[in-house]
Short mmCIF file of C-alpha atoms in Angstrom, two decimals:
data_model
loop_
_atom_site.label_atom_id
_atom_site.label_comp_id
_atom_site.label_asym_id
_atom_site.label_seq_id
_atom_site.Cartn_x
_atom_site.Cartn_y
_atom_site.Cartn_z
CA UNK A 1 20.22 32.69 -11.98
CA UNK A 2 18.48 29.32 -11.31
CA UNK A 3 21.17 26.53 -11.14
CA UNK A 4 18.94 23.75 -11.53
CA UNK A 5 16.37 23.48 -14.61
CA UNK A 6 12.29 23.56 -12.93
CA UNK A 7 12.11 19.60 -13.68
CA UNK A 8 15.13 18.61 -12.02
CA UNK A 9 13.21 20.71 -9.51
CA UNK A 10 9.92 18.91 -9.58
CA UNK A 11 11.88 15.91 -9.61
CA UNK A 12 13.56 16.01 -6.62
CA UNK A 13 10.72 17.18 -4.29
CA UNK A 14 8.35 14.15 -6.20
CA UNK A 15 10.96 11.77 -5.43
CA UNK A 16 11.86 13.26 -1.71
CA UNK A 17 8.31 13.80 -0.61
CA UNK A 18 9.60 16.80 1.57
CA UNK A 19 10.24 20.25 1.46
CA UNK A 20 11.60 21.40 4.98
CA UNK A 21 11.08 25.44 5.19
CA UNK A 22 12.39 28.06 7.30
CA UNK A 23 13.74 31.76 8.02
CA UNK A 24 16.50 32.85 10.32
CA UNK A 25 17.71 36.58 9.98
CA UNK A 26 21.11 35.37 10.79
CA UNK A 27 23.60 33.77 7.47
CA UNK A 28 25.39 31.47 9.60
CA UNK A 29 22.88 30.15 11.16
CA UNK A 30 20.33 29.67 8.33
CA UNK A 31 23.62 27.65 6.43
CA UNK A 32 23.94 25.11 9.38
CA UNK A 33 20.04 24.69 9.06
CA UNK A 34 20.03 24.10 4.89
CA UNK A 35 23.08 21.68 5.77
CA UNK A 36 21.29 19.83 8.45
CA UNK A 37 18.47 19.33 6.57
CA UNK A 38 20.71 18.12 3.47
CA UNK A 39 22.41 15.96 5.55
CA UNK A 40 19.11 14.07 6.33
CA UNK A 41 18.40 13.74 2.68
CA UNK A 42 15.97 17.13 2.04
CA UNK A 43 18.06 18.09 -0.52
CA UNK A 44 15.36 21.11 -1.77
CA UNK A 45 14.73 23.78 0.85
CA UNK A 46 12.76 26.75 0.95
CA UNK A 47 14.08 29.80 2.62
CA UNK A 48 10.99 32.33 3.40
CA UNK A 49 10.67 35.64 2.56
CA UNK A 50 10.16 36.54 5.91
CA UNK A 51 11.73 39.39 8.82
CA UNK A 52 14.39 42.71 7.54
CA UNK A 53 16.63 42.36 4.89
CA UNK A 54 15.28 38.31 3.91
CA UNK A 55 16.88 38.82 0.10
CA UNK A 56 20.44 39.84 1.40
CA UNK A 57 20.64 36.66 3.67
CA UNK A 58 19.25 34.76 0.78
CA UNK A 59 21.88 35.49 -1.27
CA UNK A 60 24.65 34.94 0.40
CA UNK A 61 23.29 31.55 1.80
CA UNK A 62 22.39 31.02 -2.43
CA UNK A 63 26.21 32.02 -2.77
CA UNK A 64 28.02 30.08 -0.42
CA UNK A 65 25.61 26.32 -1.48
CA UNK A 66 26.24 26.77 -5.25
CA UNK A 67 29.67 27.09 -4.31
CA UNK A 68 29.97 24.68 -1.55
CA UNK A 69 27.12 21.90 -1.34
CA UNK A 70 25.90 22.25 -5.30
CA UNK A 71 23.73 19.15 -4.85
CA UNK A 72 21.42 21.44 -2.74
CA UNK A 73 18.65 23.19 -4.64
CA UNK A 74 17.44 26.76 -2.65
CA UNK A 75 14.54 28.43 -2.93
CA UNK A 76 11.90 31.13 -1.98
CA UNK A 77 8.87 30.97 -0.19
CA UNK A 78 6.28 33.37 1.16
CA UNK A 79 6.69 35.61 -2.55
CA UNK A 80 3.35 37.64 -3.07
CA UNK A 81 4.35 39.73 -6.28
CA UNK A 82 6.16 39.43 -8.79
CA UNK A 83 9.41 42.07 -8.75
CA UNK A 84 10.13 39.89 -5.60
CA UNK A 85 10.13 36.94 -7.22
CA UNK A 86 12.51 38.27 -9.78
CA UNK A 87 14.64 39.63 -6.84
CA UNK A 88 14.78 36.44 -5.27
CA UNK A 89 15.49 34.36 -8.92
CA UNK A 90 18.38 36.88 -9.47
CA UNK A 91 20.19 36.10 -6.37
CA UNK A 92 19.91 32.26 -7.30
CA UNK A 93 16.55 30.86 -6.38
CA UNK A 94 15.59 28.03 -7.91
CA UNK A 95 11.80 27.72 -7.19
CA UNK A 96 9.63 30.13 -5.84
CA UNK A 97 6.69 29.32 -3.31
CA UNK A 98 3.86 31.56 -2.17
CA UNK A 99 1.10 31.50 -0.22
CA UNK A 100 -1.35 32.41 -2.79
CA UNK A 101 -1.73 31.69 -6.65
CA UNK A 102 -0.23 35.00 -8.48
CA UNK A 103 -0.18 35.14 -12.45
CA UNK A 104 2.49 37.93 -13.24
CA UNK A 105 4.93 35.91 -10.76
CA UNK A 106 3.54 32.49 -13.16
CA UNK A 107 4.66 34.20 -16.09
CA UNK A 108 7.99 35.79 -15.05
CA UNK A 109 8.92 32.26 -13.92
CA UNK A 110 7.91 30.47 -17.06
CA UNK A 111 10.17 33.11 -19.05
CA UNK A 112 12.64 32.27 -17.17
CA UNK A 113 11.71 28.04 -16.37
CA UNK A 114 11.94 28.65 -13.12
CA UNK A 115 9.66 26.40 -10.77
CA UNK A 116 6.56 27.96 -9.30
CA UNK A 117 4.64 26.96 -6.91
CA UNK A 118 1.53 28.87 -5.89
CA UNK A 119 -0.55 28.63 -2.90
CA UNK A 120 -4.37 27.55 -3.54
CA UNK A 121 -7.76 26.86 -1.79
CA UNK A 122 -10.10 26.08 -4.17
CA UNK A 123 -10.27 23.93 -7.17
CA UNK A 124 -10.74 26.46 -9.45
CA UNK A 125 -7.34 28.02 -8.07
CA UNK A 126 -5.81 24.73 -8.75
CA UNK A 127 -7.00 24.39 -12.05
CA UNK A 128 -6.11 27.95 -13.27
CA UNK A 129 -2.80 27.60 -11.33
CA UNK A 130 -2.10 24.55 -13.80
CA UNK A 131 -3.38 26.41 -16.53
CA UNK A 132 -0.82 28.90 -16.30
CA UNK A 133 2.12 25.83 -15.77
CA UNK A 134 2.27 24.67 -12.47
CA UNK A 135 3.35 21.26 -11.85
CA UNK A 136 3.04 21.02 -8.27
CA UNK A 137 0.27 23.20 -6.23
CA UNK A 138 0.64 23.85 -2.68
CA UNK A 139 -2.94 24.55 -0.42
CA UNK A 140 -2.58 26.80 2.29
CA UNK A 141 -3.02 26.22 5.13
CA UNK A 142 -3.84 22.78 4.16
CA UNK A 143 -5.58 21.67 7.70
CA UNK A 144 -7.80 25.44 7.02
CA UNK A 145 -8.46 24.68 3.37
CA UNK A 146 -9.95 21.19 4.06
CA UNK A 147 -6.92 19.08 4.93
CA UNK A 148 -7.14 15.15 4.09
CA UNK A 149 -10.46 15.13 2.58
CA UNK A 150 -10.11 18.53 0.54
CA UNK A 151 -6.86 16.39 -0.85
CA UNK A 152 -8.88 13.23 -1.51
CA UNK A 153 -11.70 15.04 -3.13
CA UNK A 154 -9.77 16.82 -5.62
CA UNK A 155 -7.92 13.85 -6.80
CA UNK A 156 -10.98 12.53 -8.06
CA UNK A 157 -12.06 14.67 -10.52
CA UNK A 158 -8.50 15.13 -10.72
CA UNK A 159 -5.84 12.59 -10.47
CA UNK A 160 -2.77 14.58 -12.44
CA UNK A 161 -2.85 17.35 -9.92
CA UNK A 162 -0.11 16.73 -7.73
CA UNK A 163 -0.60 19.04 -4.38
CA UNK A 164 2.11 19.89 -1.49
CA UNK A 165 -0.02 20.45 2.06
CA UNK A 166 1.71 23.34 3.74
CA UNK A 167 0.71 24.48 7.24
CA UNK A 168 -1.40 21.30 9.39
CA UNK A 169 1.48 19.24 8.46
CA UNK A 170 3.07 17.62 11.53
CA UNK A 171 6.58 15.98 11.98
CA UNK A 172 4.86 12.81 13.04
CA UNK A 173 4.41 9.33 11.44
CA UNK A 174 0.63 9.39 11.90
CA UNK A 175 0.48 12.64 10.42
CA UNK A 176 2.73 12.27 7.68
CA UNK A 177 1.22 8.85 6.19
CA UNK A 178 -2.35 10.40 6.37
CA UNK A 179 -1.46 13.00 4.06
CA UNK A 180 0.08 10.84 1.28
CA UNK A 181 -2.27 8.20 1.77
CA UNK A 182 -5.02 11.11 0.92
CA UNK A 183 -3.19 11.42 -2.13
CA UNK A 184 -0.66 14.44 -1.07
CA UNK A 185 2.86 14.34 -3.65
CA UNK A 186 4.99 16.02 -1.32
CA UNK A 187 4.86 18.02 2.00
CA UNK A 188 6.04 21.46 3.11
CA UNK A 189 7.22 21.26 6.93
CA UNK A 190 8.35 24.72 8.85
CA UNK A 191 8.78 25.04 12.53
CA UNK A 192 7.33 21.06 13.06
CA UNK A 193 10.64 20.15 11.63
CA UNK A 194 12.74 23.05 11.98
CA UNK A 195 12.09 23.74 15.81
CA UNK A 196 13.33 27.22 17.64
CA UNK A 197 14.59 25.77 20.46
CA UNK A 198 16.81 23.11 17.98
CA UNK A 199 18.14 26.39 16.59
CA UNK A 200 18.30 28.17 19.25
CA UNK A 201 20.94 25.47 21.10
CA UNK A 202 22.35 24.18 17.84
CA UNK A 203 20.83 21.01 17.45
CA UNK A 204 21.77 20.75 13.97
CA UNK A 205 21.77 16.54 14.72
CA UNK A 206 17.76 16.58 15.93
CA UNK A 207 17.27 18.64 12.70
CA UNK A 208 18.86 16.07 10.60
CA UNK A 209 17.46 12.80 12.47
CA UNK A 210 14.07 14.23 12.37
CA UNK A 211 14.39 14.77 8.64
CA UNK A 212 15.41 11.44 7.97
CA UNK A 213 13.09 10.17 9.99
CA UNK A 214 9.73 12.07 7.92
CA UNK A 215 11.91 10.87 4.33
CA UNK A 216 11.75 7.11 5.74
CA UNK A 217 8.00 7.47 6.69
CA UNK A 218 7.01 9.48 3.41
CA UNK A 219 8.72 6.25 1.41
CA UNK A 220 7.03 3.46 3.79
CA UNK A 221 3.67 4.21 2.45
CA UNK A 222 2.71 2.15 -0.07
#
């Protein structure tokens, strides 16, 4: 069960700017990355449905934060269908992410007001994925999809739609402010941010400085 209601959800990542995101097979390791990342101030993370046996390491990573760091807010990314997404919201998730707009996995999360966030590429997508309750809409890939301009140009038709690049995003300063200056609420940042060969040596400190770093950037623009 969600610990956090969806607009304490919403809230955070608005006021954040930044959801880091991330899989690692192993439980130990994928707490010291959710930690790192906390400790830069990314205090939402998605964990990605991703590699054998992703909802058993999700749940005892969802176990040992609600216990131990309950300021962090965990959830699920990469969800196509719904009895995943109900999988994943049993063992604690607190927003699910996919990669494409789904309705049954809408519904099942408005029953239970659990954040969704859906994947889109069109307008239409966007619209019917706000239709259906979405708050925050992520485009996917967003450098495939259209990137900056795709951004700008749906903003002006319109300007409530509040939209999370995913994939094109890089862990840069000139990157990051010409995403939010196209209009972009928040960013989703995976292996730009969370780098293999910082896990792989345990560079839990590069994790965290880089995260800072993107937070200060993301609140610099004007």
């Amino acid at each position: 069960m969600a610990q956090f209601t969806r607009l304490e959800v919403y809230n955070t990542i608005l006021s954040t700017g930044l959801v880091p995101l991330f899989f690692n097979a192993d439980v130990e390791v994928a707490k010291k990355v959710v930690e790192a990342c906390g400790a830069g101030g990314a205090k939402v993370v998605e964990f990605t449905n991703r590699g054998d046996f992703a909802p058993e390491v999700f749940k005892e990573i969802s176990r040992y934060f609600s216990k131990n760091s309950p300021e962090i807010i965990l959830g699920v990314g990469s969800v196509i269908d719904e009895p995943t997404a109900a999988l994943y919201i049993a063992y604690g998730a607190n927003f699910v992410v996919g990669p494409l707009l789904n309705e049954t996995i809408a519904r099942l999360c408005n029953r239970r007001k659990v954040a969704y966030i859906p994947g889109c590429g069109s307008v239409y997508e966007i619209s019917y994925a706000e239709e259906l309750g979405a708050e925050i809409v992520k485009i996917f890939p967003g450098d495939s999809v259209g990137g900056l301009g795709f951004v700008k140009a749906v903003l002006g038709p319109c300007p409530w739609t509040r939209i999370m690049p995913t994939g094109g995003v890089d862990a840069t300063e000139k990157s990051i402010k010409a995403w939010f200056k196209a209009g972009a609420a928040c960013v989703g940042i995976g292996s730009k941010l969370i780098r293999k060969d910082w896990v792989a040596a345990g560079n839990w400190a590069e994790i965290t400085a880089l995260t800072q770093q993107i937070i200060g950037w993301i609140k610099s623009v004007p």
